[in-house]
Short mmCIF file of C-alpha atoms in Angstrom, two decimals:
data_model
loop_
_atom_site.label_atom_id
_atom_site.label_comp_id
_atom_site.label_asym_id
_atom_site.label_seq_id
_atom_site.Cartn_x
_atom_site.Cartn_y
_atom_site.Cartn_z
CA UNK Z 7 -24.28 4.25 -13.66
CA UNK Z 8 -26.03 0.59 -14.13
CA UNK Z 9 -23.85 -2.33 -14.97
CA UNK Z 10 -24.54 -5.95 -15.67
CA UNK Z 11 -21.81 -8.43 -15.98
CA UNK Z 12 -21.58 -10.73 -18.97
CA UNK Z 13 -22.77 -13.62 -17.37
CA UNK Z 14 -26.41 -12.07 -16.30
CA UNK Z 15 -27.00 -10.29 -19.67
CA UNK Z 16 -29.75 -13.44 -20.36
CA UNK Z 17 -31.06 -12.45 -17.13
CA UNK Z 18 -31.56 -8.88 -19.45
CA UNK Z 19 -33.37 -10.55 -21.95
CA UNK Z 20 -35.46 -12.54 -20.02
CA UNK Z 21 -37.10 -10.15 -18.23
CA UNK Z 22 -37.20 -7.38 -21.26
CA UNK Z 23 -39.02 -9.68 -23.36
CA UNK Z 24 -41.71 -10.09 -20.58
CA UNK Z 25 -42.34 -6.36 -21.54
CA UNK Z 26 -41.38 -6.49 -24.80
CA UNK Z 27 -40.67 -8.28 -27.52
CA UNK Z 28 -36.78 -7.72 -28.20
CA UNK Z 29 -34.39 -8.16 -31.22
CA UNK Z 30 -30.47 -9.02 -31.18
CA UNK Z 31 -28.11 -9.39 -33.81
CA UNK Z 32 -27.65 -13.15 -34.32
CA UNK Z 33 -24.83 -14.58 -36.86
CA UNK Z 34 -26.10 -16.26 -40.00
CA UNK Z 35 -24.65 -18.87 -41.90
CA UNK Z 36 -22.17 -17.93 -44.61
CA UNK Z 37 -20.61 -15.20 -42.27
CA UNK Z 38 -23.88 -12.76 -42.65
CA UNK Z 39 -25.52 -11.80 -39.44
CA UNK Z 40 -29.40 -10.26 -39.32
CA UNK Z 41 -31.63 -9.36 -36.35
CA UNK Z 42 -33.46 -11.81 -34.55
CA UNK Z 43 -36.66 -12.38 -32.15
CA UNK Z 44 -34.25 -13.34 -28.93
CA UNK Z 45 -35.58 -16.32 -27.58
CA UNK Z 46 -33.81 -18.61 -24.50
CA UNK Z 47 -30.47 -19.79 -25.84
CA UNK Z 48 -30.26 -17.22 -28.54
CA UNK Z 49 -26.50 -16.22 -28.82
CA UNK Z 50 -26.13 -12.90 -29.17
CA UNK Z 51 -23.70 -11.92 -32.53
CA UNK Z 52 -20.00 -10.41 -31.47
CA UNK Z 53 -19.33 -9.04 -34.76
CA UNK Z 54 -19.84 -5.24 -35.69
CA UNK Z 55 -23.05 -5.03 -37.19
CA UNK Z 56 -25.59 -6.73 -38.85
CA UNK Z 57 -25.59 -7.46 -42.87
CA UNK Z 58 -28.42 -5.33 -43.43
CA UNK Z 59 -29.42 -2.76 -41.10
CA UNK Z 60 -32.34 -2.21 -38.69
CA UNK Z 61 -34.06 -0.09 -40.74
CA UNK Z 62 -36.01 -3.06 -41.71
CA UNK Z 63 -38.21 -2.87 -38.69
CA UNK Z 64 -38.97 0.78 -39.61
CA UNK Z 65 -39.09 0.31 -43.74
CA UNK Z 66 -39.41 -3.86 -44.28
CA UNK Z 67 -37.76 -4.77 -47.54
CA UNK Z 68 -41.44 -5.94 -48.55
CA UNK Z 69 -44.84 -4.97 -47.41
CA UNK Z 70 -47.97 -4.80 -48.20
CA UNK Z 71 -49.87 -1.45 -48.43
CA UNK Z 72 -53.62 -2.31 -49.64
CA UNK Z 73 -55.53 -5.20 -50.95
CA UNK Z 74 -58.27 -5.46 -53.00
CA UNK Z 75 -61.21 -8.14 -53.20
CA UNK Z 76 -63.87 -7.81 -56.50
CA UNK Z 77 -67.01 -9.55 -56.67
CA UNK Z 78 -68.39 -8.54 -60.49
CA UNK Z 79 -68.52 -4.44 -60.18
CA UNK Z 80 -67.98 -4.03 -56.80
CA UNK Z 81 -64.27 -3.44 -55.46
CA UNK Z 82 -63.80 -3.99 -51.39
CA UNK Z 83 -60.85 -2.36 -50.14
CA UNK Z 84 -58.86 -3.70 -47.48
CA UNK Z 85 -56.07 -2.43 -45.13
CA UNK Z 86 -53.76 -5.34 -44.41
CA UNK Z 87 -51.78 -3.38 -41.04
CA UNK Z 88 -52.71 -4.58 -37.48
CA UNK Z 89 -51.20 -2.25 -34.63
CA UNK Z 90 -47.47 -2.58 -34.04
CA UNK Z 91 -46.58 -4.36 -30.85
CA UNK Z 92 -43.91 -2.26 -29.09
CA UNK Z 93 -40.68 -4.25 -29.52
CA UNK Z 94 -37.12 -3.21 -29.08
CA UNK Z 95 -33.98 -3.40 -30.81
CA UNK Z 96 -30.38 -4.59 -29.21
CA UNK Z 97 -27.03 -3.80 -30.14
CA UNK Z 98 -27.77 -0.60 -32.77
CA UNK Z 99 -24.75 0.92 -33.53
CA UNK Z 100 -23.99 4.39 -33.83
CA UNK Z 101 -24.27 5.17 -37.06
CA UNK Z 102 -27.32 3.08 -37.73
CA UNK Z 103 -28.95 4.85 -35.35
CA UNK Z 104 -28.11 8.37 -37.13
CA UNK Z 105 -29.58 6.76 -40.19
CA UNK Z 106 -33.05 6.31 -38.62
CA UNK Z 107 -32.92 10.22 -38.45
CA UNK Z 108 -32.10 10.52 -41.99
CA UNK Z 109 -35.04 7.65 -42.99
CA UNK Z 110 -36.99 10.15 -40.42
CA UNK Z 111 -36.76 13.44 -42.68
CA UNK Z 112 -38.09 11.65 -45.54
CA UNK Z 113 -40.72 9.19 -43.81
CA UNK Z 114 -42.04 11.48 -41.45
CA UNK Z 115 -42.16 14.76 -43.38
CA UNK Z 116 -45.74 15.65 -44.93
CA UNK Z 117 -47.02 13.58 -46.06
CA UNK Z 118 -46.11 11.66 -43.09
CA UNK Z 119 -46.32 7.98 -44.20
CA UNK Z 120 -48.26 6.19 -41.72
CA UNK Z 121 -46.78 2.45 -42.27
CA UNK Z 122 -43.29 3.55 -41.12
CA UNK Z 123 -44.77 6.15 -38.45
CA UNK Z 124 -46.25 3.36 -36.80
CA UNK Z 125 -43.30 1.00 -36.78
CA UNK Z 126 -40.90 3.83 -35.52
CA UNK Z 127 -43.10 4.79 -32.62
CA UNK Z 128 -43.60 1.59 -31.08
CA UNK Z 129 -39.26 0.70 -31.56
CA UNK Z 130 -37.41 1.21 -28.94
CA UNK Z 131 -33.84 1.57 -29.51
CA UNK Z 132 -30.80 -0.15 -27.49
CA UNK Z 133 -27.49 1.03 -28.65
CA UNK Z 134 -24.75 -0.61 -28.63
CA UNK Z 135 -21.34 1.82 -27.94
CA UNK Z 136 -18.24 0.30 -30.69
CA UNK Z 137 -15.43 -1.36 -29.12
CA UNK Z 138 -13.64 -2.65 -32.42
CA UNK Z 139 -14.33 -0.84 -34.93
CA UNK Z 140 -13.07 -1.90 -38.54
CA UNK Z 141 -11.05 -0.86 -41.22
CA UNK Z 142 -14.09 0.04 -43.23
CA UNK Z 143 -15.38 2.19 -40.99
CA UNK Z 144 -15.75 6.33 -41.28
CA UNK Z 145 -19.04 7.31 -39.13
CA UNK Z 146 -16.83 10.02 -37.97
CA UNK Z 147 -16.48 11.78 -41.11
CA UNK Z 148 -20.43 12.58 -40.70
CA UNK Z 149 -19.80 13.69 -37.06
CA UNK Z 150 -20.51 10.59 -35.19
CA UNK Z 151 -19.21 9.17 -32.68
CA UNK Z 152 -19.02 5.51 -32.79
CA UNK Z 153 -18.78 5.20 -28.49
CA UNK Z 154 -21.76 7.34 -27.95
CA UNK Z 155 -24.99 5.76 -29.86
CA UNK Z 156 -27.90 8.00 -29.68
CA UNK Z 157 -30.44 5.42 -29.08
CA UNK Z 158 -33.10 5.91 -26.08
CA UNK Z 159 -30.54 2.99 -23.61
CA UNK Z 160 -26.68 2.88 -24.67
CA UNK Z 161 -24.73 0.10 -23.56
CA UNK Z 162 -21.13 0.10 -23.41
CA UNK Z 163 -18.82 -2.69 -23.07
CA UNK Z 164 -16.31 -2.64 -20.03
CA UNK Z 165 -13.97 -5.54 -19.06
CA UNK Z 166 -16.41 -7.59 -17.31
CA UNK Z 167 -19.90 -6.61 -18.66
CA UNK Z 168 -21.51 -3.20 -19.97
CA UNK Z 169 -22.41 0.00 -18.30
CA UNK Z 170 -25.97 1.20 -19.08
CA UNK Z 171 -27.33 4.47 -19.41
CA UNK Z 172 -30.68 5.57 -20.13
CA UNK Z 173 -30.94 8.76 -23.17
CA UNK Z 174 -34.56 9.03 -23.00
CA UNK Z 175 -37.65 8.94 -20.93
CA UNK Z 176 -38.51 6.21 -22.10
CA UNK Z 177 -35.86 4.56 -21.69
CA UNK Z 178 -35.11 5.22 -18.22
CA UNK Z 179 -38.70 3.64 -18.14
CA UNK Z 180 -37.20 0.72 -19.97
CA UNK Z 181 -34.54 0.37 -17.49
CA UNK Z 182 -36.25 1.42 -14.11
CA UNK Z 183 -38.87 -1.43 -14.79
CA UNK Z 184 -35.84 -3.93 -14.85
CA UNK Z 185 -34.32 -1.87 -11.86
CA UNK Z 186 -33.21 -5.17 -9.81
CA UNK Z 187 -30.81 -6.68 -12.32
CA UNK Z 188 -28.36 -4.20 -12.43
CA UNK Z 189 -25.82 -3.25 -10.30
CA UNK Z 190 -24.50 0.29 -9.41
CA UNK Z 191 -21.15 1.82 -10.56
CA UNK Z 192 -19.16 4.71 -11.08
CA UNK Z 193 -19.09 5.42 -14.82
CA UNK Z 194 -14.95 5.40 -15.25
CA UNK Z 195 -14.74 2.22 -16.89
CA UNK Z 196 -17.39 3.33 -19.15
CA UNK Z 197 -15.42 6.58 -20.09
CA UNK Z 198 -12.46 4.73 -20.31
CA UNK Z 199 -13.61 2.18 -22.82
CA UNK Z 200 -15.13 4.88 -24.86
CA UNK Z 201 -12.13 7.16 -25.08
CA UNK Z 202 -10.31 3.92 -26.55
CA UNK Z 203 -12.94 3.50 -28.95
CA UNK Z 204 -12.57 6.99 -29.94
CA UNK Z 205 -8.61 6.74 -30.06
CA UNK Z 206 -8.73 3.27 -32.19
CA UNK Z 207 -11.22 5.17 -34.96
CA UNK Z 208 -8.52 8.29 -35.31
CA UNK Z 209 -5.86 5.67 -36.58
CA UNK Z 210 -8.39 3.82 -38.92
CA UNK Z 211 -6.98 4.26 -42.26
CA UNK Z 212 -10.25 6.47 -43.37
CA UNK Z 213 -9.69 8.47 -40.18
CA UNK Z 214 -9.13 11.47 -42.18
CA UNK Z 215 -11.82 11.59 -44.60
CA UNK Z 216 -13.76 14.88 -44.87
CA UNK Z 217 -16.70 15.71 -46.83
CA UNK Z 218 -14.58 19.21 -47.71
CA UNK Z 219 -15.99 19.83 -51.17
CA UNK Z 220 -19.23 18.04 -50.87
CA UNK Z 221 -22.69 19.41 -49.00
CA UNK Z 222 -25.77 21.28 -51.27
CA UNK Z 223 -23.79 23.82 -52.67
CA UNK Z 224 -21.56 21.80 -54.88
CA UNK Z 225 -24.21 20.80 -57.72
CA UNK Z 226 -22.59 22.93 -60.40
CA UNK Z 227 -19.40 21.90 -59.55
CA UNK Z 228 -20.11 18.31 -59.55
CA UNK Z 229 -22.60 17.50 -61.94
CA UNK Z 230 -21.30 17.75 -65.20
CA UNK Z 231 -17.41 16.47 -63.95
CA UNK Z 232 -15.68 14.44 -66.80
CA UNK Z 233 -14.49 12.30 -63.50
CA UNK Z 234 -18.19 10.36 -63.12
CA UNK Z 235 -17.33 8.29 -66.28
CA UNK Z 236 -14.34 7.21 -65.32
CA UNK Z 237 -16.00 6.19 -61.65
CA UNK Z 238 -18.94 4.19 -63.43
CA UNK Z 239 -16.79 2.04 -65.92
CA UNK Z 240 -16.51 -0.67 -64.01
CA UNK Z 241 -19.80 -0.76 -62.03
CA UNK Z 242 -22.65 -3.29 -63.01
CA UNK Z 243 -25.43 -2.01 -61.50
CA UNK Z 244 -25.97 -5.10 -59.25
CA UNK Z 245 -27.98 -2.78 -56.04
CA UNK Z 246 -25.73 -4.39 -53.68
CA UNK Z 247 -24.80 -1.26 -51.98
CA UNK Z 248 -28.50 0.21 -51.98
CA UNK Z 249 -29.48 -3.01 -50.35
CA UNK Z 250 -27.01 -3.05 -47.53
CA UNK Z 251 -27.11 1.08 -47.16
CA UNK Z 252 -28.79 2.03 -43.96
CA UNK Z 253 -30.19 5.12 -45.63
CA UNK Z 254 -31.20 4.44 -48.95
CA UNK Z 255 -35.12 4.55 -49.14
CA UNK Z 256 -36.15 4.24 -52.56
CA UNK Z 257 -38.87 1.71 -53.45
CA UNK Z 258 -41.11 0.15 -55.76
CA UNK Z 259 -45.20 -0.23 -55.89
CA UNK Z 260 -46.42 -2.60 -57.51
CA UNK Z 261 -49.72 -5.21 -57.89
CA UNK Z 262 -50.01 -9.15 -57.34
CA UNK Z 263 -53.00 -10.70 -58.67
CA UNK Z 264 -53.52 -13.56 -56.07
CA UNK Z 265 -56.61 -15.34 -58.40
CA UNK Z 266 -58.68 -14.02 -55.57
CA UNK Z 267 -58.35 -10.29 -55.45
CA UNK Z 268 -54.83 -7.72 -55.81
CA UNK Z 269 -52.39 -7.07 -53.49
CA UNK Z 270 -50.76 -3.80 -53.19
CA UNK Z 271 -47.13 -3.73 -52.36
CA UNK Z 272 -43.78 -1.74 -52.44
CA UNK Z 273 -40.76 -3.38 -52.14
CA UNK Z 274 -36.62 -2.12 -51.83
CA UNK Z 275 -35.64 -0.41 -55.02
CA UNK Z 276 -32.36 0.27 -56.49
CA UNK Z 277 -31.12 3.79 -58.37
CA UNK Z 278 -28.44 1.70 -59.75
CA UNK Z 279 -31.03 -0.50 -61.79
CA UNK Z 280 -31.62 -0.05 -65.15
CA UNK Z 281 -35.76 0.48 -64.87
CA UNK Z 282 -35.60 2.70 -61.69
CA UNK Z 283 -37.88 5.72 -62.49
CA UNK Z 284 -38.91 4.50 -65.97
CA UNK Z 285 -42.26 5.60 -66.97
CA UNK Z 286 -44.57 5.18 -69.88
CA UNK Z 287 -42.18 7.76 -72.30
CA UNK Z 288 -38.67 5.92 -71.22
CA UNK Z 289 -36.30 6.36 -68.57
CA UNK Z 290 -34.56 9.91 -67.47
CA UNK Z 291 -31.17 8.13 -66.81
CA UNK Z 292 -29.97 5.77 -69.92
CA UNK Z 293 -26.81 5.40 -69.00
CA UNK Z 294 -24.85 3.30 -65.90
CA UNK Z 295 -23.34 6.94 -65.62
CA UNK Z 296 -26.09 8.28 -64.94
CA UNK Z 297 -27.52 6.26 -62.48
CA UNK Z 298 -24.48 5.75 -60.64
CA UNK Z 299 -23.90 9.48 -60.93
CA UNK Z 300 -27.57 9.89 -58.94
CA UNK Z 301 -26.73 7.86 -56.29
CA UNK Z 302 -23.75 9.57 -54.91
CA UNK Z 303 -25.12 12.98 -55.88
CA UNK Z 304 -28.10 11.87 -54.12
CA UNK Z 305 -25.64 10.74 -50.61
CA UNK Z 306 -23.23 14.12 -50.78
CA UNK Z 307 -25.01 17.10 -52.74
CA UNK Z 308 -28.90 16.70 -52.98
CA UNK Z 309 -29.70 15.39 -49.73
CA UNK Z 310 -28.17 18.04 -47.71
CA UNK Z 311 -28.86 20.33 -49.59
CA UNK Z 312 -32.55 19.76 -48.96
CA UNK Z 313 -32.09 19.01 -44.95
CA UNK Z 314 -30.11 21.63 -43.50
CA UNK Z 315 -26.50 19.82 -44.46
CA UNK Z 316 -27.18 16.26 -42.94
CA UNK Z 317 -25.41 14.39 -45.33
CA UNK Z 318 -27.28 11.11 -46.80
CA UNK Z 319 -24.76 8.80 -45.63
CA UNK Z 320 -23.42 7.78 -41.53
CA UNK Z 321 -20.13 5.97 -42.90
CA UNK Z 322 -21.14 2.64 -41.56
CA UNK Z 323 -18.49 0.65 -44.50
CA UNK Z 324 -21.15 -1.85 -45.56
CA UNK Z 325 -20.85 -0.86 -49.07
CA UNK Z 326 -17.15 -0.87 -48.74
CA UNK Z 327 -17.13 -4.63 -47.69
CA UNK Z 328 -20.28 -5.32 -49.73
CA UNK Z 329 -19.45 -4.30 -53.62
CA UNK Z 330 -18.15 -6.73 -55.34
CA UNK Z 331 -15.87 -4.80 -57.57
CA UNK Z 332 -14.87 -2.76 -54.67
CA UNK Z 333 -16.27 0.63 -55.85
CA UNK Z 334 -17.92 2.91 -53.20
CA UNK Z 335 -18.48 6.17 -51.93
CA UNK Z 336 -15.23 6.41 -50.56
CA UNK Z 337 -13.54 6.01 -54.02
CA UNK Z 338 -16.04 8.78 -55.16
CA UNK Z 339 -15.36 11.33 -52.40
CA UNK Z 340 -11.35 11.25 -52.42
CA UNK Z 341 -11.98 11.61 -56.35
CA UNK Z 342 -14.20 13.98 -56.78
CA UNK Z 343 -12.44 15.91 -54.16
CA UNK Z 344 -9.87 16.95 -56.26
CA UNK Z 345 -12.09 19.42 -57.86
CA UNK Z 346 -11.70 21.75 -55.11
CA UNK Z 347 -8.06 22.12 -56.04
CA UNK Z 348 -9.04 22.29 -59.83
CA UNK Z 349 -11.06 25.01 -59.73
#
């Protein structure tokens, strides 16, 4: 197995970013952390993950789509994109990187949308394998393992440095083309440190959350439960969790007159906000119930039911440390569990 010690890891990045240009989680003021173009000095983050995930390089929070320059009656039509440079991404976790193949089945299905397409293809992934995982964490409840990330190169922190594997062709491509700055070892301090990993997330106080009750074929059941009410009452619809979710991929479209011609973009959107989905005869959902009702619905019962029981969340505990009156989907799925043993 390849290893590099701690101390040559900017030898890494200096001679990756003559391929490539390459992103690493960087801490933020205020105790936020987001992914940044590494650059010589850039110190890379130690904490978990990043505030928002890296599903921003696939599906930016803003973008523009089409622009349009008039001249009297005539209408020119312009597409803003320029070809994606290939880039890659450092320090993924695991359940981030299961998100991108959630984002994938909606993105890439027909009709494939060619704006995130072209991102994805020209990302290359570097996964990072979890080493302290926190309290807020439950990526094994979807089946992943937080010491294996599924990215196309996994590193994995050992005592001294990481051990580096390669997933894909391309990224034993990746690695082969940096062949000279790693070393060779065997890969027992890289099983060791991931079977600690694995025994620190079985004593995580969410360890034993299942999604027992939940999955496509629970819409009657859950629906119309009295229980949603009493989960909703304190919400206020603030997006916070859709913004810091990993998976959520609802947006907006809308137009910018610039005084010189339109711009066509589509921004983040929120379920949880009051004029998501309202059209020209009102809105479908009226109520904070009802909205906050479709979210979770949306997460545990209509998303897998529609994609062969992948469930529309990975567990990652932003939204856990995120909401600011401290309800999640965690609250919702030990609650709404219970109807299992009322039926």
């Amino acid at each position: 197995m390849k290893y590099i010690s701690f101390e040559n890891l900017h030898t890494f990045f200096e001679q990756a970013s003559a391929q490539l240009n390459i992103y690493v989680p960087v801490d933020a003021a205020g105790g936020q952390s987001a992914y940044t173009r590494w650059t010589p000095g850039t110190e890379i983050s130690r904490g978990l993950h990043t505030t928002r995930s890296a599903k921003e390089f696939f599906f930016p929070q803003t973008e523009n789509l089409v622009e349009f320059k008039m001249s009297g009656k005539n209408i020119e039509i312009i597409d803003p994109r320029s070809e994606t440079e290939d880039y890659a991404i450092f320090g993924v976790r695991a359940c981030d990187i299961r998100s991108f193949g959630i984002l994938d089945e909606v993105f890439l299905a027909e009709p494939v949308d060619s704006y995130y397409k072209n991102r994805r293809e020209h990302g290359l992934i570097i996964g990072m394998s979890c080493t302290r995982p926190a309290e807020t964490c439950f990526c094994q409840t979807f089946g992943i393992d937080a010491a294996e990330p599924q990215g196309d190169v996994t590193f994995t922190e050992v005592q001294d440095g990481y051990c580096v594997a390669a997933n894909t062709e391309r990224g034993k491509a990746f690695l082969d083309a940096l062949g000279a700055i790693f070393e060779e070892r065997s890969d027992d301090a890289a099983a060791q440190a991931k079977e600690k990993t694995r025994e620190i997330m079985q004593k995580l106080p969410l360890a034993g959350l299942t999604t027992e009750g939940f999955g496509g074929d629970r819409l009657d059941a859950l629906f119309d439960d009295p229980r949603w009410a009493e989960l909703s009452e304190a919400c206020i619809g603030c997006g916070t969790c859709t913004f810091v979710c990993p998976t959520c991929q609802c947006y907006d479209i809308r137009d910018y007159d610039t005084g010189h011609g339109v711009k066509r973009f589509r921004c983040w959107d929120s379920c949880m906000y009051s004029d998501f989905t309202k059209m020209a005869h009102g809105n479908p959902r009226l109520t904070q119930k009802e909205r906050f009702r479709q979210r979770f619905m949306h997460k545990l019962v209509y998303f897998p039911a529609n994609n062969n029981g992948e469930f529309g969340c990975v567990g990652c505990g932003r939204c856990l440390a995120s909401c600011p009156i401290h309800m999640n989907i965690v609250k919702v799925m030990k609650k709404l569990a219970e109807v299992k043993e009322d039926e």
